[in-house]
Amino acid sequence: MSTASTALPSRRRRGNATFWLGLILVGGIVLAGVVSFFWTPYALSDMAGGRLEAPSAAHWAGTDRLGRDLFTQLMIGARIALIVGCGAVGIGAVIGVATGILAAFATRFLDDALAAFFDILIAFPTLLIAMLVVAAREEASLGTAILALGIGLSPIVGRITRILTKQVLGQDYITAARVSGTSWGAIVYWHILPNIVPFLGVNLALQFGLAVMAEASLSYLGLGAPPPNASWGRMLQEAQGTVYTAPWGAILPGLALFALVIGINLLADGLRDRFDPARRDG
Amino acid sequence: MMSDLLNVQGLTLATPDKVLVEDLSFSIMTGERFGVIGESGSGKSLTSLAITGLLAPSIRPTGRVTLAGEEIIGAPEKRLVRMRGDAVATVFQEPLTALDPLMPLGRQIAGPVRRRLKRTGQDAGRAAVAREVQALLEQVRLPEPERLIRSYPHEVSGGQRQRVAIAMALACQPRLLIADEPTTALDVTTQAEIVRLITSLVEELGIALLFISHDLAVVGQVAERVMVMRDGRMIETGPAQQVLTRPADSYTRSLVAAARRFDEALEGQP
Ligand SMILES: Nc1ncnc2c1ncn2[C@@H]1O[C@H](COP(=O)(O)OP(=O)(O)OP(=O)(O)O)[C@@H](O)[C@H]1O
Ligand SMILES: [Mg+2]
């Protein structure tokens, strides 16, 4: 108790720094993605410069082997990464939270069955599940990639939700709520969801990063969004042959990916520290 | 069933491989204060859960439990939800875990208030609920209600948390209040205050009380009639005065003697 309270101020300061760094990284990428809807330096397929030009005043991130502007592609890539991340995590969270809570409430048999099901699905790499879904849809598109990744993430979310829900269900305040005649629906809405979201949120941020990276991998394998979608994964794939002659073509989308994944995680950590009343100074 | 509010007949609770409570029978009249004494693991909490129909699925109840004229054992969950709160509410041992850590205290009390107002067809609007919450806070003698309403459980003292838990139980206006070792987690002075608060409130509001404790002195202060439990069985029952001063059973006698020795040891200190 006393160690926790003396450790609190420094923890809080660190939490704040984490939060702001995350906000700057994610904010910058969101800004680039939003602006890309209205303005980019060049049109996406415009072969505006020479081949494999290094970064310059005219082409801030250089050009690719067809002379297309890489900064334009990075901006469009930011938009795609965010859409994929939000979409996949959204789908994964809805399916995962629903089945996780269902398992926690279910009879012993159904609970065991669902838990085993989660574990088996988790044993398959998310990327493999996503590839199977893309294959089943027989068509690579952004929507398919999002759906595939969302389904791929759902068992992880499901397993965590199940465990968190069981922990909350064992608390006296749930029994107290039940003794006072609260219905299960109200208990889930008022007590269970608020108490699992802080923990779930941090994990969902992790999943967001994984989804964005998995989309990059799908695109890299040619299973993601087809051209003219310029996802960071596709940029990496196209820069593959020219890493030695024009390294910026691979380094910049790689850095962007890294910044988004790190930023989202820092932001989630910072947000949890801010919204957890036990950690907020009272 | 007569004028009994709660009637327990031959209650047996068992898991597939163990009998936890065996052939328990007792009853509580409207407005009566009934104490259950027993050492840790004697089945006190399980008995209270059986009365509210909240046993874990792995525990099978047999026998009869009638609360406010309604059969509890075997009743469908839907009927139990309606009956809980109306007929019975519970105060638990550990006030920190009995409150939702992420919900301000005011909203936690408002929940059961709103449900009761709706159930009885009264005005359940914001202002009406807030007024009731305010009244409840005064009833359990909590200071600075304005600050308390906005506080989270970890921001107030253990005694204050237990008062909030009592306010939540009273918000239901139950006919039976179950207090399962409500003072065990508190220091001695706070214990005495909470015990006095519970006793005066149930008396004032005409609520029957099922008071569970392993502390003989506390039960003696609160209850008119007591039951002594050991290993899931009833050892002895009768008026508190008689059981605690002239126990018939050897086990109860040893409990009373131990409590007396403990008191004397305390008094012996300067
Ligand atoms: N869900 C359960 N499944 C199996 N056994 C249980 C379960 N819950 C409680 N028990 C057992 O039933 C016995 C009685 O438990 P109970 O909680 O009623 O004791 P108690 O008298 O309230 O004790 P304490 O004073 O420590 O609270 C204990 O031996 C306990 O291990
Ligand atoms: Mg107990």
Coordinates of C-alpha atoms in Angstrom, one line a residue, chain B residues 25 35 53 68 117 126 137 146 150 153 155 158 166 200 206 224 245 248 253-254 264 267-268:
Chain B
S25 CA -33.8 -25.9 9.9
G35 CA -27.7 -14.4 14.6
G53 CA -30.7 -18.4 -4.6
A68 CA -41.8 -14.0 2.1
L117 CA -38.7 3.1 -7.8
R126 CA -33.0 11.9 -12.0
L137 CA -26.5 8.8 2.9
E146 CA -21.6 15.8 -1.9
R150 CA -18.4 11.6 -6.6
P153 CA -14.4 3.2 -3.3
E155 CA -10.9 7.1 -1.9
G158 CA -13.2 1.0 5.2
I166 CA -25.4 -0.7 3.9
S200 CA -30.7 0.8 14.9
G206 CA -38.8 -2.9 10.8
E224 CA -32.5 -11.7 19.8
T245 CA -24.8 -17.4 29.0
A248 CA -26.4 -26.4 26.5
R253 CA -19.6 -23.8 26.0
S254 CA -16.1 -24.0 24.7
E264 CA -10.4 -11.1 30.4
E267 CA -9.3 -6.3 30.3
G268 CA -6.2 -7.5 32.2

